[in-house]
Short mmCIF file of C-alpha atoms and ligand atoms in Angstrom, two decimals:
data_model
loop_
_atom_site.label_atom_id
_atom_site.label_comp_id
_atom_site.label_asym_id
_atom_site.label_seq_id
_atom_site.Cartn_x
_atom_site.Cartn_y
_atom_site.Cartn_z
CA MET A 28 -8.03 -11.00 -4.50
CA LEU A 29 -4.96 -11.70 -5.47
CA HIS A 30 -4.73 -9.86 -8.28
CA GLY A 31 -0.64 -8.78 -8.50
CA LYS A 32 -0.03 -11.73 -5.40
CA ARG A 33 3.32 -13.16 -5.93
CA ILE A 34 2.74 -16.81 -4.37
CA LEU A 35 5.77 -18.90 -3.47
CA LEU A 36 4.34 -23.01 -3.46
CA ILE A 37 7.01 -25.15 -2.02
CA VAL A 38 5.17 -28.98 -3.41
CA ALA A 39 7.07 -32.01 -1.27
CA GLY A 40 7.37 -35.40 -1.27
CA GLY A 41 3.49 -36.52 -1.08
CA ILE A 42 0.60 -38.20 -2.83
CA ALA A 43 -1.22 -34.94 -2.36
CA ALA A 44 1.27 -33.13 -5.05
CA PHE A 45 -1.12 -33.97 -7.50
CA LYS A 46 -3.80 -31.58 -5.79
CA SER A 47 -1.10 -28.79 -6.13
CA ALA A 48 -1.53 -29.04 -9.49
CA GLU A 49 -5.40 -27.57 -9.31
CA LEU A 50 -3.52 -25.21 -6.63
CA ILE A 51 -1.30 -23.19 -9.33
CA ARG A 52 -4.43 -23.73 -11.86
CA LEU A 53 -7.25 -21.89 -9.19
CA LEU A 54 -4.14 -18.92 -8.07
CA ARG A 55 -3.50 -17.75 -11.25
CA GLY A 56 -7.01 -17.95 -12.60
CA ARG A 57 -7.59 -15.60 -9.47
CA GLY A 58 -4.59 -13.02 -10.60
CA ALA A 59 -2.09 -14.49 -8.66
CA SER A 60 1.69 -15.12 -9.93
CA VAL A 61 2.49 -18.55 -8.29
CA ARG A 62 6.02 -19.80 -8.64
CA CYS A 63 7.79 -23.38 -7.17
CA VAL A 64 10.22 -25.11 -5.89
CA LEU A 65 9.14 -28.98 -5.93
CA THR A 66 11.51 -30.85 -3.18
CA GLU A 67 13.55 -33.92 -4.54
CA ALA A 68 11.01 -36.45 -2.90
CA GLY A 69 8.18 -33.91 -4.81
CA ALA A 70 9.48 -34.90 -8.01
CA LYS A 71 8.87 -38.38 -7.69
CA PHE A 72 4.44 -37.81 -7.61
CA VAL A 73 4.58 -34.88 -9.76
CA THR A 74 6.81 -32.98 -13.14
CA PRO A 75 8.47 -30.07 -12.86
CA LEU A 76 7.21 -30.17 -16.31
CA THR A 77 3.40 -30.13 -15.06
CA LEU A 78 4.07 -27.77 -12.15
CA GLN A 79 5.94 -25.16 -15.15
CA ALA A 80 3.58 -25.42 -17.81
CA LEU A 81 1.47 -24.41 -15.08
CA SER A 82 2.94 -21.80 -13.09
CA GLU A 83 4.52 -21.09 -16.75
CA ASP A 84 7.51 -19.88 -14.86
CA ARG A 85 10.81 -22.19 -14.05
CA VAL A 86 10.77 -24.61 -11.83
CA TYR A 87 13.41 -24.34 -9.17
CA GLY A 88 14.82 -27.78 -7.29
CA ASP A 89 18.85 -28.26 -7.01
CA MET A 90 20.16 -25.99 -4.26
CA PHE A 91 22.87 -26.11 -6.02
CA SER A 92 21.78 -25.27 -9.37
CA LEU A 93 24.33 -22.65 -10.76
CA THR A 94 22.00 -21.80 -13.24
CA ASP A 95 19.20 -21.00 -11.02
CA GLU A 96 21.78 -19.36 -9.00
CA SER A 97 22.87 -16.72 -11.49
CA GLU A 98 19.79 -16.43 -12.28
CA MET A 99 17.79 -15.94 -9.14
CA GLY A 100 19.82 -16.65 -6.04
CA HIS A 101 18.00 -19.07 -3.32
CA ILE A 102 18.10 -15.92 -0.34
CA GLN A 103 16.30 -13.92 -3.32
CA LEU A 104 13.65 -16.80 -4.01
CA SER A 105 12.93 -16.72 -0.77
CA ARG A 106 12.12 -12.70 0.05
CA ASP A 107 10.61 -12.39 -4.08
CA ALA A 108 6.49 -13.59 -3.00
CA ASP A 109 4.49 -12.34 -0.80
CA LEU A 110 3.89 -15.28 1.12
CA LEU A 111 4.90 -19.20 0.85
CA VAL A 112 2.69 -22.33 0.68
CA VAL A 113 3.99 -25.44 1.50
CA ALA A 114 1.18 -27.83 -0.05
CA PRO A 115 1.70 -31.00 0.81
CA ALA A 116 3.79 -30.17 3.98
CA THR A 117 5.13 -33.93 4.64
CA ALA A 118 5.98 -34.31 8.14
CA ASP A 119 10.11 -35.14 7.27
CA LEU A 120 9.41 -31.07 5.72
CA LEU A 121 7.70 -29.89 8.81
CA ALA A 122 10.31 -31.43 11.07
CA ARG A 123 13.59 -29.97 8.99
CA MET A 124 11.29 -26.35 9.47
CA ALA A 125 10.74 -27.21 12.76
CA GLY A 126 14.53 -27.91 13.76
CA GLY A 127 16.44 -25.16 11.20
CA LEU A 128 17.66 -27.12 8.77
CA ALA A 129 18.55 -26.05 5.76
CA ASN A 130 19.45 -29.59 3.62
CA ASP A 131 18.28 -28.60 0.19
CA LEU A 132 16.13 -25.58 -1.61
CA ALA A 133 12.67 -25.85 0.01
CA ALA A 134 14.18 -25.80 3.75
CA THR A 135 16.66 -23.65 2.98
CA VAL A 136 13.94 -20.82 1.29
CA LEU A 137 11.80 -21.69 4.22
CA LEU A 138 14.63 -20.79 6.66
CA ALA A 139 16.01 -17.37 4.59
CA THR A 140 12.46 -16.34 4.51
CA ASP A 141 11.27 -12.97 5.26
CA LYS A 142 7.66 -13.31 4.69
CA PRO A 143 4.55 -15.65 5.53
CA VAL A 144 4.02 -19.18 5.52
CA LEU A 145 0.91 -21.42 5.03
CA ALA A 146 1.98 -24.72 5.65
CA ALA A 147 -1.02 -27.53 4.07
CA PRO A 148 0.47 -30.77 5.48
CA ALA A 149 -0.40 -34.07 4.21
CA MET A 150 0.47 -37.37 5.61
CA ASN A 151 -0.35 -40.45 6.75
CA VAL A 152 -3.03 -40.28 10.37
CA ARG A 153 -0.91 -41.71 12.61
CA MET A 154 2.04 -39.80 11.25
CA TRP A 155 -0.02 -36.86 11.73
CA THR A 156 -0.82 -37.63 15.35
CA HIS A 157 2.40 -39.02 16.88
CA ALA A 158 3.91 -36.71 19.39
CA ALA A 159 7.17 -35.38 16.93
CA THR A 160 4.92 -33.60 14.78
CA VAL A 161 2.12 -32.96 17.24
CA ALA A 162 5.43 -31.43 18.54
CA ASN A 163 7.10 -29.65 15.30
CA VAL A 164 3.01 -28.74 14.34
CA GLU A 165 3.54 -26.74 18.04
CA THR A 166 6.78 -25.42 17.84
CA LEU A 167 5.80 -24.04 13.71
CA LYS A 168 2.29 -22.01 15.23
CA LYS A 169 4.31 -20.64 17.80
CA ARG A 170 6.58 -19.30 15.38
CA GLY A 171 4.18 -17.95 13.47
CA ILE A 172 3.65 -20.23 10.75
CA THR A 173 -0.45 -20.05 9.50
CA PHE A 174 -1.85 -24.36 8.50
CA VAL A 175 -4.48 -24.75 6.50
CA GLY A 176 -5.98 -28.21 7.25
CA PRO A 177 -5.06 -31.71 7.67
CA ASN A 178 -9.05 -32.60 7.02
CA ASP A 179 -10.22 -36.20 8.21
CA GLY A 180 -11.43 -38.74 5.94
CA ALA A 181 -9.63 -41.67 3.88
CA MET A 182 -6.06 -41.47 2.53
CA ALA A 183 -4.45 -43.18 0.06
CA CYS A 184 -2.54 -45.80 2.42
CA ASN A 185 -6.48 -46.91 3.14
CA GLU A 186 -6.70 -46.12 6.63
CA HIS A 187 -8.97 -43.12 8.12
CA GLY A 188 -8.53 -39.93 10.14
CA PRO A 189 -6.98 -36.52 9.84
CA GLY A 190 -4.03 -36.04 7.61
CA ARG A 191 -6.08 -35.68 4.12
CA MET A 192 -4.49 -32.45 2.24
CA SER A 193 -6.76 -29.45 2.42
CA GLU A 194 -8.54 -29.48 -1.07
CA PRO A 195 -7.17 -27.21 -3.21
CA ALA A 196 -10.08 -24.47 -3.09
CA GLU A 197 -9.84 -25.03 1.18
CA ILE A 198 -6.25 -23.56 0.55
CA VAL A 199 -7.04 -20.69 -2.09
CA ALA A 200 -8.70 -19.13 1.03
CA ALA A 201 -6.55 -19.90 3.71
CA ILE A 202 -4.34 -18.04 1.47
CA GLU A 203 -6.42 -15.20 0.90
CA ALA A 204 -7.29 -15.19 4.32
CA VAL A 205 -3.36 -14.87 5.70
CA LEU A 206 -3.11 -12.01 2.64
CA VAL A 207 -6.14 -10.09 4.25
CA ARG A 208 -5.30 -10.30 7.66
CA ASP A 209 -1.66 -8.37 6.57
CA ARG A 210 -4.23 -6.14 4.19
CA PRO A 211 -6.70 -4.72 6.94
CA LEU A 212 -8.13 -1.94 4.11
CA ALA A 213 -8.69 -4.81 1.38
CA GLY A 214 -11.77 -3.72 -0.47
CA ARG A 215 -11.95 -0.67 1.33
CA ARG A 216 -12.38 2.70 -1.46
CA ALA A 217 -9.75 5.47 -0.48
CA LEU A 218 -9.11 9.34 -2.08
CA VAL A 219 -6.00 11.30 -0.98
CA THR A 220 -5.64 14.64 -2.08
CA SER A 221 -1.62 16.17 -2.43
CA GLY A 222 0.57 18.62 -3.67
CA PRO A 223 -0.36 22.84 -4.08
CA THR A 224 -2.99 23.61 -6.49
CA ARG A 225 -1.62 25.82 -9.16
CA GLU A 226 -4.65 28.55 -10.05
CA ALA A 227 -3.54 30.89 -13.28
CA LEU A 228 -3.80 34.55 -13.37
CA ASP A 229 -2.73 34.74 -17.02
CA PRO A 230 -2.08 31.87 -19.18
CA VAL A 231 1.75 31.78 -17.78
CA ARG A 232 1.96 32.79 -14.23
CA PHE A 233 -0.52 31.39 -11.10
CA ILE A 234 -0.65 31.51 -7.82
CA SER A 235 0.99 28.53 -6.15
CA ASN A 236 2.92 27.10 -2.85
CA HIS A 237 5.89 25.26 -2.08
CA SER A 238 3.90 21.70 -1.25
CA SER A 239 5.98 18.99 -2.16
CA GLY A 240 3.13 16.33 -1.99
CA LYS A 241 5.61 14.00 -0.23
CA GLN A 242 3.51 13.43 2.70
CA GLY A 243 0.64 13.01 0.85
CA HIS A 244 1.96 10.23 -1.39
CA ALA A 245 3.23 8.90 0.89
CA ILE A 246 -0.01 8.21 3.03
CA ALA A 247 -1.87 7.07 -0.77
CA ALA A 248 0.68 4.36 -0.61
CA ALA A 249 1.15 3.38 2.49
CA LEU A 250 -3.15 3.29 2.10
CA ALA A 251 -2.83 1.39 -1.24
CA ALA A 252 0.23 -0.62 1.24
CA LEU A 253 -2.69 -1.95 3.64
CA GLY A 254 -4.87 -2.82 0.67
CA ALA A 255 -6.91 -0.53 0.37
CA ASP A 256 -8.09 0.85 -3.61
CA VAL A 257 -6.70 4.54 -3.86
CA THR A 258 -7.00 7.18 -6.00
CA LEU A 259 -4.34 9.67 -5.80
CA VAL A 260 -5.68 13.54 -7.11
CA SER A 261 -2.62 15.35 -7.17
CA GLY A 262 -1.20 19.08 -7.92
CA PRO A 263 2.23 19.58 -9.83
CA VAL A 264 4.80 18.00 -7.65
CA ALA A 265 8.26 16.55 -9.16
CA VAL A 266 7.99 13.38 -6.24
CA PRO A 267 6.97 10.18 -8.32
CA ASP A 268 3.11 9.04 -8.59
CA PRO A 269 3.54 5.92 -6.17
CA GLN A 270 3.15 2.28 -7.08
CA GLY A 271 -0.66 0.25 -7.29
CA VAL A 272 -2.03 3.88 -7.13
CA LYS A 273 -4.84 5.41 -9.88
CA VAL A 274 -3.56 9.09 -10.10
CA MET A 275 -5.15 11.86 -11.08
CA LYS A 276 -3.22 15.14 -12.29
CA ILE A 277 -4.46 17.83 -11.77
CA GLU A 278 -3.84 22.18 -11.34
CA SER A 279 -6.47 23.78 -9.92
CA ALA A 280 -8.66 23.43 -6.84
CA ASP A 281 -11.49 23.43 -8.99
CA GLN A 282 -9.83 20.74 -10.63
CA MET A 283 -9.01 19.26 -7.58
CA LEU A 284 -12.91 19.15 -6.51
CA ALA A 285 -14.18 18.13 -9.52
CA ALA A 286 -11.79 14.81 -9.96
CA CYS A 287 -12.58 14.05 -6.00
CA LEU A 288 -16.02 13.81 -6.84
CA ASP A 289 -15.36 11.89 -9.51
CA ALA A 290 -13.33 9.18 -7.77
CA GLY A 291 -17.40 7.16 -6.91
CA ALA A 292 -18.38 5.80 -3.27
CA LEU A 293 -15.03 6.15 -0.53
CA ASP A 294 -14.72 4.84 3.20
CA ILE A 295 -11.56 7.37 3.80
CA ALA A 296 -10.76 10.35 2.76
CA VAL A 297 -7.23 12.50 3.29
CA CYS A 298 -6.95 15.65 2.29
CA ALA A 299 -3.58 16.33 2.44
CA ALA A 300 -3.14 19.01 -0.64
CA ALA A 301 -2.63 22.30 0.04
CA VAL A 302 -5.07 24.01 -1.57
CA ALA A 303 -4.85 27.89 -2.73
CA ASP A 304 -7.76 29.28 -0.37
CA TRP A 305 -7.81 32.37 -4.01
CA LYS A 306 -7.38 32.24 -7.32
CA ALA A 307 -7.87 35.27 -9.88
CA ALA A 308 -11.54 36.46 -10.23
CA ARG A 309 -10.73 36.64 -13.53
CA PRO A 310 -7.90 35.25 -15.42
CA ALA A 311 -6.66 36.60 -18.69
CA ALA A 312 -7.04 34.67 -21.55
CA GLY A 313 -4.36 35.84 -22.84
CA LYS A 314 -0.61 37.65 -21.18
CA ILE A 315 -1.04 40.21 -18.75
CA LYS A 316 1.17 42.63 -20.41
CA LYS A 317 4.07 45.29 -18.65
CA LYS A 318 3.32 48.24 -19.91
CA ALA A 319 5.72 51.83 -19.67
CA GLY A 320 4.44 53.97 -17.03
CA ALA A 321 1.61 51.72 -16.03
CA PRO A 322 0.55 50.92 -12.32
CA PRO A 323 1.01 46.65 -11.35
CA PRO A 324 -2.20 45.76 -12.35
CA ALA A 325 -4.46 45.02 -9.15
CA LEU A 326 -4.99 41.29 -8.64
CA GLU A 327 -8.90 40.39 -7.99
CA LEU A 328 -9.17 36.98 -6.06
CA ALA A 329 -12.33 35.01 -5.11
CA PRO A 330 -12.48 32.00 -2.92
CA ASN A 331 -11.58 27.96 -4.11
CA PRO A 332 -13.83 25.73 -2.96
CA ASP A 333 -12.86 24.70 0.56
CA ILE A 334 -12.70 20.29 -0.81
CA LEU A 335 -12.11 18.99 2.63
CA ALA A 336 -15.69 21.02 3.57
CA THR A 337 -17.05 19.35 0.68
CA LEU A 338 -15.98 16.26 1.55
CA SER A 339 -16.97 16.49 4.90
CA LYS A 340 -20.58 17.43 4.70
CA ALA A 341 -22.86 14.88 6.12
CA GLY A 342 -24.43 12.48 3.99
CA PRO A 343 -25.21 8.98 2.26
CA LYS A 344 -22.23 9.78 0.08
CA ARG A 345 -19.79 10.90 2.93
CA PRO A 346 -16.94 9.23 3.71
CA ALA A 347 -17.06 6.98 6.90
CA LEU A 348 -13.34 8.80 7.75
CA VAL A 349 -12.28 11.90 6.54
CA VAL A 350 -9.20 12.95 7.19
CA GLY A 351 -7.96 17.24 6.97
CA PHE A 352 -5.01 18.37 7.80
CA ALA A 353 -3.89 21.63 9.14
CA ALA A 354 -0.10 23.04 8.34
CA GLU A 355 0.68 26.42 10.61
CA THR A 356 2.90 28.47 12.08
CA GLU A 357 1.25 29.50 14.99
CA ASN A 358 -0.53 27.65 18.27
CA VAL A 359 -0.74 24.53 15.73
CA VAL A 360 -2.51 22.32 18.53
CA ALA A 361 -5.60 24.84 18.86
CA ASN A 362 -6.25 26.20 15.25
CA ALA A 363 -6.25 22.70 14.52
CA ILE A 364 -8.84 21.79 16.83
CA GLU A 365 -11.03 24.67 15.99
CA LYS A 366 -10.02 23.62 12.08
CA ARG A 367 -11.43 20.13 12.94
CA GLY A 368 -14.80 21.39 14.45
CA ARG A 369 -15.00 24.17 11.35
CA LYS A 370 -14.50 21.93 8.03
CA GLY A 371 -16.44 18.94 9.48
CA CYS A 372 -13.91 16.72 9.31
CA ASP A 373 -13.20 13.74 11.51
CA TRP A 374 -9.45 13.91 12.23
CA ILE A 375 -6.70 16.60 12.06
CA VAL A 376 -3.42 15.86 11.64
CA ALA A 377 -1.58 19.13 12.32
CA ASN A 378 1.79 19.76 11.79
CA ASP A 379 4.27 22.99 11.46
CA VAL A 380 5.10 24.43 8.89
CA SER A 381 7.54 27.12 10.01
CA PRO A 382 10.63 27.17 7.81
CA ALA A 383 12.97 26.38 10.76
CA THR A 384 10.97 23.23 10.70
CA GLY A 385 12.24 22.55 7.29
CA THR A 386 8.46 20.01 6.76
CA PHE A 387 7.93 22.18 3.55
CA GLY A 388 9.77 19.83 0.98
CA GLY A 389 11.83 18.07 3.58
CA GLU A 390 11.65 14.09 4.86
CA ARG A 391 10.22 14.67 8.07
CA ASN A 392 7.67 16.00 10.06
CA THR A 393 6.61 16.37 13.76
CA VAL A 394 2.82 16.18 13.56
CA HIS A 395 -0.05 16.07 16.59
CA LEU A 396 -3.31 13.99 15.33
CA ILE A 397 -6.45 15.23 16.62
CA THR A 398 -9.95 13.14 17.02
CA ALA A 399 -12.41 13.72 19.11
CA ALA A 400 -10.86 11.74 21.74
CA GLY A 401 -8.06 14.70 22.12
CA THR A 402 -4.69 15.39 20.18
CA GLU A 403 -1.90 12.39 20.22
CA ASP A 404 1.07 14.09 20.53
CA TRP A 405 3.65 12.19 17.93
CA PRO A 406 7.26 12.00 18.55
CA PRO A 407 9.35 13.39 14.84
CA LEU A 408 9.07 10.88 12.09
CA GLY A 409 10.27 10.46 8.55
CA LYS A 410 7.58 11.15 6.32
CA GLY A 411 6.88 7.43 5.03
CA ASP A 412 6.50 6.71 8.70
CA VAL A 413 3.99 9.18 9.35
CA ALA A 414 1.71 7.81 6.14
CA MET A 415 2.36 4.16 7.47
CA ARG A 416 1.50 4.64 11.37
CA LEU A 417 -1.68 7.31 10.00
CA ALA A 418 -2.79 4.66 7.59
CA GLY A 419 -2.76 1.78 10.44
CA ARG A 420 -4.97 3.96 12.67
CA ILE A 421 -6.74 4.10 10.07
CA ALA A 422 -7.61 0.93 9.29
CA GLY A 423 -7.66 0.33 13.48
CA HIS A 424 -10.68 2.32 13.47
CA LEU A 425 -12.25 1.57 10.42
CA ALA A 426 -12.19 -2.57 11.83
CA GLU A 427 -13.30 -0.80 15.28
CA ALA A 428 -16.98 0.24 13.79
CA VAL A 429 -17.13 -2.63 11.69
CA ARG A 430 -16.53 -4.69 15.23
CA LYS A 431 -19.33 -2.16 16.87
CA GLN A 432 -21.64 -2.30 14.15
CA ALA A 433 -21.78 -6.32 14.60
CA ALA A 434 -21.94 -5.83 18.03
CA GLU A 435 -25.56 -3.99 17.74
O1 LIG B 2 -8.60 25.68 5.49
P1 LIG B 2 -6.72 24.88 5.35
O2 LIG B 2 -6.01 25.04 4.07
O3 LIG B 2 -5.69 25.39 6.82
O4 LIG B 2 -7.28 23.73 6.00
C1 LIG B 2 -6.34 23.19 5.35
C2 LIG B 2 -6.74 21.69 4.74
O5 LIG B 2 -7.93 21.66 4.57
C3 LIG B 2 -5.82 20.25 4.31
O6 LIG B 2 -6.40 19.56 4.90
C4 LIG B 2 -6.12 20.73 3.29
O7 LIG B 2 -5.70 19.63 2.38
C5 LIG B 2 -8.03 21.08 3.43
N1 LIG B 2 -8.52 21.83 2.39
C6 LIG B 2 -8.56 21.52 0.92
N2 LIG B 2 -9.28 22.41 0.28
C7 LIG B 2 -9.19 24.00 0.36
C8 LIG B 2 -8.33 24.27 1.59
C9 LIG B 2 -8.20 23.34 2.20
O8 LIG B 2 -9.21 20.48 0.66
N3 LIG B 2 -9.80 24.92 -0.03
#
């Protein structure tokens, strides 16, 4: 669940700091990397050496350390993580966070970050219920900071009540909840086709098209960014492989279909590839030679399999959502509506690829989203933004389907 996630753990000065050592161990066991910031007071309860040994990374503490700043500036430290976790979050550090102070490295990092923050408070019961702390927590919640705990129970100071820091396993669960909230497609499997296909005429010549793969690759990256486990089946393209995506490189439509059918169970399929409609009926085994005086060879073509239509076929293996593309040069929306019905997919993203639009190979795309509910005209967007918007819509649709199912 936390594989590849980077957690910045801020350990402030409370007796519960000893639990942070166990927290690091649990997080690393789940595949996360942990980097620690230890406050001056925190270092009275747990040593930098403990945190360093468990995190296998250096521990940051001094705001004015020339060596730290030259290796990793405090601003970068605050952003170079997927999540900041404050555990234990003391009354003092919560007050400084609420007040926007930057009087040590922990407070500065928390003020400078653009990442989500989770706080696990730990303090004496009277400190937790004090009007000042209550107001600070209220302020921080309004600003979007998530809290886990504190729990009720016996405290180190022999009092009883709320103030005990949550157990490390509870903090891990809260971390997963925060990270999954930003990853609504976690646990979903997606297939994306992208780029052109190449249909061999002979070993040196082929039929293909102008597809750059930019839109399909951006969709694969956007689905992965929302947490999906993405397989990208791509024809020959010049764009780089998106990060965090399994890429299967193919040439022909037949190979693309085989790779798609090989991808296993899917929740989502997005067919953005420009699959050649026809292939050579009988590709020559050797290079077709020019013969003096002979007419050009006649090309006999055969239809390619329709990958989108194949994936859209009803059955237990059909993905919950199948999205096709319709690249058109005229009657864009009408043609796309007809194509949605003919291919049996759920949604069609239709775009005008007339040469004047510069869509093929360009950075921007003006699309219409055609669903059972009707047609939405999207404004001109960068291909990355089209991809993010589409991925967001896909996540929303699947979440809605889960809600409906639960209500039934
Ligand atoms: O039929 P047409 O090529 O216009 O349909 C476009 C949509 O169908 C795209 O989503 C494309 O990826 C998909 N397609 C396919 N296999 C084909 C032809 C098109 O998956 N052989």
